[in-house]
mmCIF file of C-alpha atoms in Angstrom:
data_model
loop_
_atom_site.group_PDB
_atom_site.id
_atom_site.type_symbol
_atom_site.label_atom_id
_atom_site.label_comp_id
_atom_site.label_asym_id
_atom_site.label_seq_id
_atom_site.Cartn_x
_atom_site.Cartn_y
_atom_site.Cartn_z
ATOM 1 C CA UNK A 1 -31.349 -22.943 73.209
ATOM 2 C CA UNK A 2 -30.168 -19.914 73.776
ATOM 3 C CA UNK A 3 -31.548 -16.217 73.108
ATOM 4 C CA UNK A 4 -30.021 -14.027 70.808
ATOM 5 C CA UNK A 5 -27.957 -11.726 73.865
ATOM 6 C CA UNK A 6 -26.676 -14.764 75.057
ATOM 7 C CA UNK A 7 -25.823 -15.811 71.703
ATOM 8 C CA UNK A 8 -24.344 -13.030 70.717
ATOM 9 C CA UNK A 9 -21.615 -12.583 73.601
ATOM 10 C CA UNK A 10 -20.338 -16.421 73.537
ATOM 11 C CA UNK A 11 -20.761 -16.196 69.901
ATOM 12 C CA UNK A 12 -18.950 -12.556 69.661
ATOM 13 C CA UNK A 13 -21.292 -11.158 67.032
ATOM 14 C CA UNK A 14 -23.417 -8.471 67.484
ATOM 15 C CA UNK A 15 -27.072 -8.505 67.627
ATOM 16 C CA UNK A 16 -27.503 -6.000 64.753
ATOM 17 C CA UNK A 17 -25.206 -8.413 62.521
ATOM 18 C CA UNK A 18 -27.256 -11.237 63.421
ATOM 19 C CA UNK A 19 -30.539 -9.960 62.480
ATOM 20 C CA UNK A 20 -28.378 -8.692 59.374
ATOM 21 C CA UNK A 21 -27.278 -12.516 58.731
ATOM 22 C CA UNK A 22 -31.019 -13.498 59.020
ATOM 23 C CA UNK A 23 -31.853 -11.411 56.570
ATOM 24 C CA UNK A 24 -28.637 -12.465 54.196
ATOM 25 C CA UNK A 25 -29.620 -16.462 54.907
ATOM 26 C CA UNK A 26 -26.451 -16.792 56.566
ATOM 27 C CA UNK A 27 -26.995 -18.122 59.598
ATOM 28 C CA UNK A 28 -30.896 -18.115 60.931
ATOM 29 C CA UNK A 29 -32.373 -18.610 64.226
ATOM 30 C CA UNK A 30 -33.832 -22.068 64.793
ATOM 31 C CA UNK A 31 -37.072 -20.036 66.804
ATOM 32 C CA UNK A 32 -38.911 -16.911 66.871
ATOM 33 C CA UNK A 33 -41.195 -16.643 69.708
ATOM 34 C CA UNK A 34 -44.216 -15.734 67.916
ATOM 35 C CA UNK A 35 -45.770 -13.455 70.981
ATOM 36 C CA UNK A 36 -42.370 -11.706 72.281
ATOM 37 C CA UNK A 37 -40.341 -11.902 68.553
ATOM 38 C CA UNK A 38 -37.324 -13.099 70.763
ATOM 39 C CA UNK A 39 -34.787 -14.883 68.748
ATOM 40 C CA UNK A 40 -33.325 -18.453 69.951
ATOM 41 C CA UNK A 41 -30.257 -20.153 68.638
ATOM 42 C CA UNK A 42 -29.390 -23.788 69.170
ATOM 43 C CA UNK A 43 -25.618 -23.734 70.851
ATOM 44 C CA UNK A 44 -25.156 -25.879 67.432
ATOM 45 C CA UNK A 45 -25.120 -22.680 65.830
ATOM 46 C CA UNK A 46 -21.613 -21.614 67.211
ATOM 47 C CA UNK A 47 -19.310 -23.113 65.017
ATOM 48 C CA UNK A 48 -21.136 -21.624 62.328
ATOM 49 C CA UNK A 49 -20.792 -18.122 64.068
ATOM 50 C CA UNK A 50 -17.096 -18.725 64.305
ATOM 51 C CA UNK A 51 -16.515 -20.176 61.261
ATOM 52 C CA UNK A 52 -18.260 -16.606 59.682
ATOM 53 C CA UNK A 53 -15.611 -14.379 62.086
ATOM 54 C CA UNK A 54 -12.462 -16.226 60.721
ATOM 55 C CA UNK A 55 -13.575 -15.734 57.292
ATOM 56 C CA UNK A 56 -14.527 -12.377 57.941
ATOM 57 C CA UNK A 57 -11.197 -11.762 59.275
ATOM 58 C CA UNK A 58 -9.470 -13.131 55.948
ATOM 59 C CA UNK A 59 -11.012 -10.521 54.432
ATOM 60 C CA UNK A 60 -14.317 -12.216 52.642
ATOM 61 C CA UNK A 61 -17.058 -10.306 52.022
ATOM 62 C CA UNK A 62 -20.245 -11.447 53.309
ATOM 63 C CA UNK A 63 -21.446 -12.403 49.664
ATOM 64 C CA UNK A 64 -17.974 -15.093 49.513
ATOM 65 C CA UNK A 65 -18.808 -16.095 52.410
ATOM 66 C CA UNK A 66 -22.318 -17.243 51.636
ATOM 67 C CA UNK A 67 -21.046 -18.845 48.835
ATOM 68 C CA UNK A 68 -18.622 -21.146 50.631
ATOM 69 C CA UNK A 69 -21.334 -21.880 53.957
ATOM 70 C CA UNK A 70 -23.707 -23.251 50.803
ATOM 71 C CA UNK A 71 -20.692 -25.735 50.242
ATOM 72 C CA UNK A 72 -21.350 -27.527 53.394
ATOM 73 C CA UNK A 73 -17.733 -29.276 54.746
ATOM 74 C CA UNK A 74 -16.921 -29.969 50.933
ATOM 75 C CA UNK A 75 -13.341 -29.422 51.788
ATOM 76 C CA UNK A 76 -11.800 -29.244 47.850
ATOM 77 C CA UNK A 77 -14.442 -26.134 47.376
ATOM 78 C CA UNK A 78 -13.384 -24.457 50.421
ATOM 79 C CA UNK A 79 -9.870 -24.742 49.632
ATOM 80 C CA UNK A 80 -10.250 -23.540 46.350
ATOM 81 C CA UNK A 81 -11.745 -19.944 47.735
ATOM 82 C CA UNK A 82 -8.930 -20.205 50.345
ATOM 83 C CA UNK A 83 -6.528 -20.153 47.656
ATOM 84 C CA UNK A 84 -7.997 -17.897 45.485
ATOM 85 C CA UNK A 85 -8.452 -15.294 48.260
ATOM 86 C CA UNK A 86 -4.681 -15.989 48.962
ATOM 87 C CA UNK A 87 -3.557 -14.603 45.733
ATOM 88 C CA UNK A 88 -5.601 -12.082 45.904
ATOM 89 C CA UNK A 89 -3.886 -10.492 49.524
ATOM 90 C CA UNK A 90 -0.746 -11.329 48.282
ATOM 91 C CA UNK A 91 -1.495 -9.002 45.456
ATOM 92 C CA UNK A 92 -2.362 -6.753 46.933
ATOM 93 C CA UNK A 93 0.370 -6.653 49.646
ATOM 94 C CA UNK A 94 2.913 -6.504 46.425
ATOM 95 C CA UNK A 95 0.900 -3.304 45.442
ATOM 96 C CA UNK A 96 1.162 -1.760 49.279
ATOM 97 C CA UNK A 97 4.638 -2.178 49.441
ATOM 98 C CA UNK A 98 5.845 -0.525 46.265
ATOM 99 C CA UNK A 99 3.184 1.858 47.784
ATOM 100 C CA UNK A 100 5.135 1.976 50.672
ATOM 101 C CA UNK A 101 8.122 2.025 49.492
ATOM 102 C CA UNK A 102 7.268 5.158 47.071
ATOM 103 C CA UNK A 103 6.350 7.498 50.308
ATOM 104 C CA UNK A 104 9.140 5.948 51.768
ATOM 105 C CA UNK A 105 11.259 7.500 48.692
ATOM 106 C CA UNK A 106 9.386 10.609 48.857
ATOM 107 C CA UNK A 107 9.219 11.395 52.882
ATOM 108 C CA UNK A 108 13.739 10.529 52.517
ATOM 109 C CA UNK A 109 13.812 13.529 49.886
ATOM 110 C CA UNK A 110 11.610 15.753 51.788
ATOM 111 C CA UNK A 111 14.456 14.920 54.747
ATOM 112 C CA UNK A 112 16.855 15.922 52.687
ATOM 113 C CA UNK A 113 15.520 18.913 50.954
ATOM 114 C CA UNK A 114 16.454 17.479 47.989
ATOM 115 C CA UNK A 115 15.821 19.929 44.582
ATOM 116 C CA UNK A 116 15.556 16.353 42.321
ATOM 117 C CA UNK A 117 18.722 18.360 39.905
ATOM 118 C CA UNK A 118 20.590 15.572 37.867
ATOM 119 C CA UNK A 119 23.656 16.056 36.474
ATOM 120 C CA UNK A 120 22.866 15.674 32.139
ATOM 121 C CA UNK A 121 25.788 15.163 30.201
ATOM 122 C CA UNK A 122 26.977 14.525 26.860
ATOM 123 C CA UNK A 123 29.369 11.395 25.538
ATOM 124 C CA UNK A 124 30.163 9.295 23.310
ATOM 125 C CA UNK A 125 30.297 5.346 24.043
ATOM 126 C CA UNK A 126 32.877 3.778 21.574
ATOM 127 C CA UNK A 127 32.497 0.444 19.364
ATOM 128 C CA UNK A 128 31.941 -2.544 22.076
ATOM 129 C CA UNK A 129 31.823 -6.266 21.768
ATOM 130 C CA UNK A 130 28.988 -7.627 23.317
ATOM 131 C CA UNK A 131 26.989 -10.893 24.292
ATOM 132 C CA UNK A 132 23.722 -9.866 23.739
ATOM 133 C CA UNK A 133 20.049 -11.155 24.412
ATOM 134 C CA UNK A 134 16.566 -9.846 23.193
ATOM 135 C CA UNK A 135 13.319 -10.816 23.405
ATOM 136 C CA UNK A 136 9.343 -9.467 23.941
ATOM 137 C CA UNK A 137 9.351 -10.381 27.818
ATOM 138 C CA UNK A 138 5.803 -9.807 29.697
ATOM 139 C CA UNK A 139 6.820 -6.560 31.508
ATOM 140 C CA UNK A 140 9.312 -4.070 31.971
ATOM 141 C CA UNK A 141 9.844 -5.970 35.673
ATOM 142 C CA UNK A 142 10.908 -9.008 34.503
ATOM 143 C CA UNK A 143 14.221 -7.944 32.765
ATOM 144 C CA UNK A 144 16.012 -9.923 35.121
ATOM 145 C CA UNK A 145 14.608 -13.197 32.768
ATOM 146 C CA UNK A 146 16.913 -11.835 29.931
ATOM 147 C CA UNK A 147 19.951 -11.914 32.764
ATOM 148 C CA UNK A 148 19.436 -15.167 33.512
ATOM 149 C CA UNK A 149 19.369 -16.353 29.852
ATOM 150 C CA UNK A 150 22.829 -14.503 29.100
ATOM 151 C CA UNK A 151 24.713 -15.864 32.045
ATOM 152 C CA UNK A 152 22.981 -19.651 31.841
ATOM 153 C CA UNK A 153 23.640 -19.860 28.134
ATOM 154 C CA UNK A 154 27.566 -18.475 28.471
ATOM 155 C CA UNK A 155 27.926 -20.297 31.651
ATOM 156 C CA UNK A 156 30.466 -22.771 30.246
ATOM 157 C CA UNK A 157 32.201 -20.389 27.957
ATOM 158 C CA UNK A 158 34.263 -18.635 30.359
ATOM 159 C CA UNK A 159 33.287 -14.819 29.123
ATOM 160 C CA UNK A 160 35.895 -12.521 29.743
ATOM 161 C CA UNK A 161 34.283 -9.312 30.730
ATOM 162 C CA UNK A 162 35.674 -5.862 28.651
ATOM 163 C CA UNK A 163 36.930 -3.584 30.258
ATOM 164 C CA UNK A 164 35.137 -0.966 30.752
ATOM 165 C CA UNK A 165 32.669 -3.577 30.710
ATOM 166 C CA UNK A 166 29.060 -2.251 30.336
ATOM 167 C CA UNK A 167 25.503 -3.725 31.190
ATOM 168 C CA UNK A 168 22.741 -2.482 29.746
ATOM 169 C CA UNK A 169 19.462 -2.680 29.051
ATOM 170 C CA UNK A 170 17.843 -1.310 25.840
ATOM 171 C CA UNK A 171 14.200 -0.609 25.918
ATOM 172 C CA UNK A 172 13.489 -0.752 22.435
ATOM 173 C CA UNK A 173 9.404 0.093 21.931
ATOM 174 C CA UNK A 174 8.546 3.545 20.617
ATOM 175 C CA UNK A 175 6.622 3.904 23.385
ATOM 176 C CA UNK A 176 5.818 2.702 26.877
ATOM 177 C CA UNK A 177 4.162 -0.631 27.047
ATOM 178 C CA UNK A 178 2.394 -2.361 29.743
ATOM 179 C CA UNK A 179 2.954 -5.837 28.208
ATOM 180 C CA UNK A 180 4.675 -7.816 25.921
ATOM 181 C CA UNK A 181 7.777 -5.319 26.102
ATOM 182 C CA UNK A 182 10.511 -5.417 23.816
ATOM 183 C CA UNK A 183 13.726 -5.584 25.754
ATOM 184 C CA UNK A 184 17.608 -6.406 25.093
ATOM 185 C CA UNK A 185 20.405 -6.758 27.395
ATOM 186 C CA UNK A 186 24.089 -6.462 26.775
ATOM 187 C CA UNK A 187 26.967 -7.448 28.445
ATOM 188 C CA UNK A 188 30.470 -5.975 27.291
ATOM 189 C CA UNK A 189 32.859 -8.660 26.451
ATOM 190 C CA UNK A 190 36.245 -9.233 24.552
ATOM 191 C CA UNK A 191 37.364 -12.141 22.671
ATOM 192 C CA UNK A 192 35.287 -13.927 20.121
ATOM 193 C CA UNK A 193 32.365 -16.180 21.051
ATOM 194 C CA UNK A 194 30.009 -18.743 19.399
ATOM 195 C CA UNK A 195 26.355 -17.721 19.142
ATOM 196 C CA UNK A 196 23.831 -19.922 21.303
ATOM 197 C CA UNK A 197 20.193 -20.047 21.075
ATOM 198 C CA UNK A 198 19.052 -16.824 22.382
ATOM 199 C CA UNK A 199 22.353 -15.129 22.794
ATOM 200 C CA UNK A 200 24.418 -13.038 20.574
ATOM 201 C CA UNK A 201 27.470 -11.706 20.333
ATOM 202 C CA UNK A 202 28.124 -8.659 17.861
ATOM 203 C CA UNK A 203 29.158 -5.430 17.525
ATOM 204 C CA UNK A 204 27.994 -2.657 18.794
ATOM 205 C CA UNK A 205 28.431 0.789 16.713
ATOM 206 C CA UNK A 206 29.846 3.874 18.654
ATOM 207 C CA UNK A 207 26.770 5.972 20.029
ATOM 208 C CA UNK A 208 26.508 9.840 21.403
ATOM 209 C CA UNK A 209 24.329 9.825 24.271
ATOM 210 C CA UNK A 210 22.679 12.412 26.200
ATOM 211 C CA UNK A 211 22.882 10.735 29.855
ATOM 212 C CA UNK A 212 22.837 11.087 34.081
ATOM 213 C CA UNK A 213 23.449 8.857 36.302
ATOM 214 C CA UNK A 214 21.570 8.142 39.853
ATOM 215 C CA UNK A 215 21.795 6.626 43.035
ATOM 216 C CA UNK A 216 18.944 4.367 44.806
ATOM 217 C CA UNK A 217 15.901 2.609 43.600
ATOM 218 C CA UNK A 218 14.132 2.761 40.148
ATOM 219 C CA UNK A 219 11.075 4.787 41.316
ATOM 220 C CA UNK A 220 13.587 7.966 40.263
ATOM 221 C CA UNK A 221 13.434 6.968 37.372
ATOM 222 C CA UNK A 222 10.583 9.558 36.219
ATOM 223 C CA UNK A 223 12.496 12.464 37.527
ATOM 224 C CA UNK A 224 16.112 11.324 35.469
ATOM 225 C CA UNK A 225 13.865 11.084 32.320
ATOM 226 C CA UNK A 226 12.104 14.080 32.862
ATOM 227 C CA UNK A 227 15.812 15.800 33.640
ATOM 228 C CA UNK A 228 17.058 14.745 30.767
ATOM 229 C CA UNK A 229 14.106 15.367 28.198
ATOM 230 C CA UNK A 230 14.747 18.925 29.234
ATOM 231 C CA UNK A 231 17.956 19.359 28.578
ATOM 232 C CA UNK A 232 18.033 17.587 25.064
ATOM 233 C CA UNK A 233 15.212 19.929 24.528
ATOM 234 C CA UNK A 234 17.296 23.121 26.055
ATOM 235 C CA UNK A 235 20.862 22.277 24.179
ATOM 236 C CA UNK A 236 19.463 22.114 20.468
ATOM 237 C CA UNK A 237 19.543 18.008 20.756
ATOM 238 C CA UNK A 238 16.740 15.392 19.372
ATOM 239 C CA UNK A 239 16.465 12.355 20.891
ATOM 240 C CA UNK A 240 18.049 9.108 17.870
ATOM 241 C CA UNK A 241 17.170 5.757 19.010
ATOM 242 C CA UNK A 242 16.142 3.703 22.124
ATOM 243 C CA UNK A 243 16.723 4.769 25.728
ATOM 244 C CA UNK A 244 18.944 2.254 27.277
ATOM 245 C CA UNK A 245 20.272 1.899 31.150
ATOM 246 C CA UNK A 246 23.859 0.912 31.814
ATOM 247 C CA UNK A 247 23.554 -0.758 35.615
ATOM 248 C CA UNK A 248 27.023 0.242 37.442
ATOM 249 C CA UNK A 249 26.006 -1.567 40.297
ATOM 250 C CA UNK A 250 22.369 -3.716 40.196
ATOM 251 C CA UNK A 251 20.255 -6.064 41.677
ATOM 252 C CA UNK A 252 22.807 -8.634 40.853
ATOM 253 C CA UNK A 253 25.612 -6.999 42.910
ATOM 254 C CA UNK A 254 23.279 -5.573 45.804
ATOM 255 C CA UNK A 255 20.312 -6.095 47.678
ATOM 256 C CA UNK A 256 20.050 -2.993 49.083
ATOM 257 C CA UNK A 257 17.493 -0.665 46.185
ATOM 258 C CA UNK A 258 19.497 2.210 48.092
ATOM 259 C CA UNK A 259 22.834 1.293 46.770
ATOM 260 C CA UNK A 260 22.071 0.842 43.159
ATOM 261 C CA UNK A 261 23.760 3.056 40.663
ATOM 262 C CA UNK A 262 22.758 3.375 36.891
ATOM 263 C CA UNK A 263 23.659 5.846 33.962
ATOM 264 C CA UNK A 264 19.969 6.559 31.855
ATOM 265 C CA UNK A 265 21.288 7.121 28.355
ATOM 266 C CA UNK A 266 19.548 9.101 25.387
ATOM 267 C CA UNK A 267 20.960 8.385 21.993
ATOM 268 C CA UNK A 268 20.941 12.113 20.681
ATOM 269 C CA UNK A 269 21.847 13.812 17.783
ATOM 270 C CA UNK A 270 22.275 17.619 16.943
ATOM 271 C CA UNK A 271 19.393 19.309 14.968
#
């Protein structure tokens, strides 16, 4: 056997977190010396110790980890907390990194002493053909789903794009949503087209739009609506109809969130 010092170096636990897994039930001495109160551990013991560190190192609490020492080797259980702690890191890694990339947005405009001024104009789009798709998708970040219906279900056809040819994205809920979002996407085409399950192709009336256009990633997008809320508001405009996005150059052309380019467009109308 082997007393709790001794234990505690090969082991690589402290002595204070031993006495502290005592007292959880997580891992016991097998002897207190009645007399002295010296604590003895059976070198049996160590694979226990470790197997604690790793899990404490994958970011269990002590509470988890309880949990899945009461499971014995039952290796099904143990991979089922695995997993579940998986997802939960990779969460929250997808959280840090928009986090990340956010300061990283923030600390470049510092750089550049940046005053966040967008250019707001007003113009009119004219009558457009368009293949068009729209649906209530789960969230705002998962337009790209509507993309991938327009160009799988046109595939074959051959669509000859308009020219100008616009894409845009029409946000069509009075209000901002964090779920079950009501989105359509538009593609500028000319010729005529048969309608297929989800997509179709119509019309589109001429529209006045109050709009500015950006450069880089979508976490501007706060600032260009702000911008542009302002001046509607300054230049005797009221906003008349759904915001829409018209996506110069996208996800689809770059990978790059630096190199993106998209016109925010207000329908307006005079008061």
């Amino acid at each position: 056997m082997l007393k709790i010092g001794d234990f505690s170096k090969i082991s690589r636990v402290s002595i204070r977190m031993l006495r502290h897994y005592d007292e959880l039930g997580l891992l016991r001495p097998v002897k207190i010396d009645p007399d002295t109160g010296y604590r003895y551990y059976h070198e049996s013991q160590l694979p226990i110790a470790g197997k604690i560190n790793a899990l404490k190192d994958m970011g269990f609490g002590l509470a988890a980890i309880g949990e899945i020492l009461s499971c014995g080797g039952e290796k099904e259980m143990l991979e089922r907390h695995l997993r579940l702690k998986q997802a939960e890191l990779l969460e929250q890694s997808q959280q840090t990194a928009y986090r990340l990339r956010l300061l990283d947005t923030a600390l470049e405009r510092l750089r550049k002493d940046e005053t966040m001024k967008y250019d707001v104009t007003i113009k009119t789009l004219p009558q457009r053909y368009s293949a068009t798709v729209r649906m209530i998708i789960p969230s705002y970040e998962q337009e790209g789903m509507l993309w991938n219906i327009l160009m799988g279900e046109t595939a074959q056809m051959h669509l000859i794009d308009a020219d100008p040819c616009y894409c845009c994205a029409v946000f069509h809920d009075k209000e901002y949503k964090e779920a079950q979002v009501d989105v359509e996407v538009q593609k500028d085409v000319k010729g005529d087209y048969p309608d297929t399950e989800h997509v179709r192709f119509r019309t589109l009336p001429e529209i006045t739009v109050a709009c500015a256009t950006c450069k880089g990633s979508y976490e501007q997008m706060g600032d260009i609506n702000a911008a542009i809320s302002a001046w509607v508001a300054a230049n005797g405009f009221t906003f008349d109809g759904p915001m829409f996005n018209i996506y110069h150059v996208s996800p689809h052309e770059t990978s790059d969130p630096n190199e993106y380019v998209t016109e925010v467009c207000y329908p307006v109308k005079k008061q």
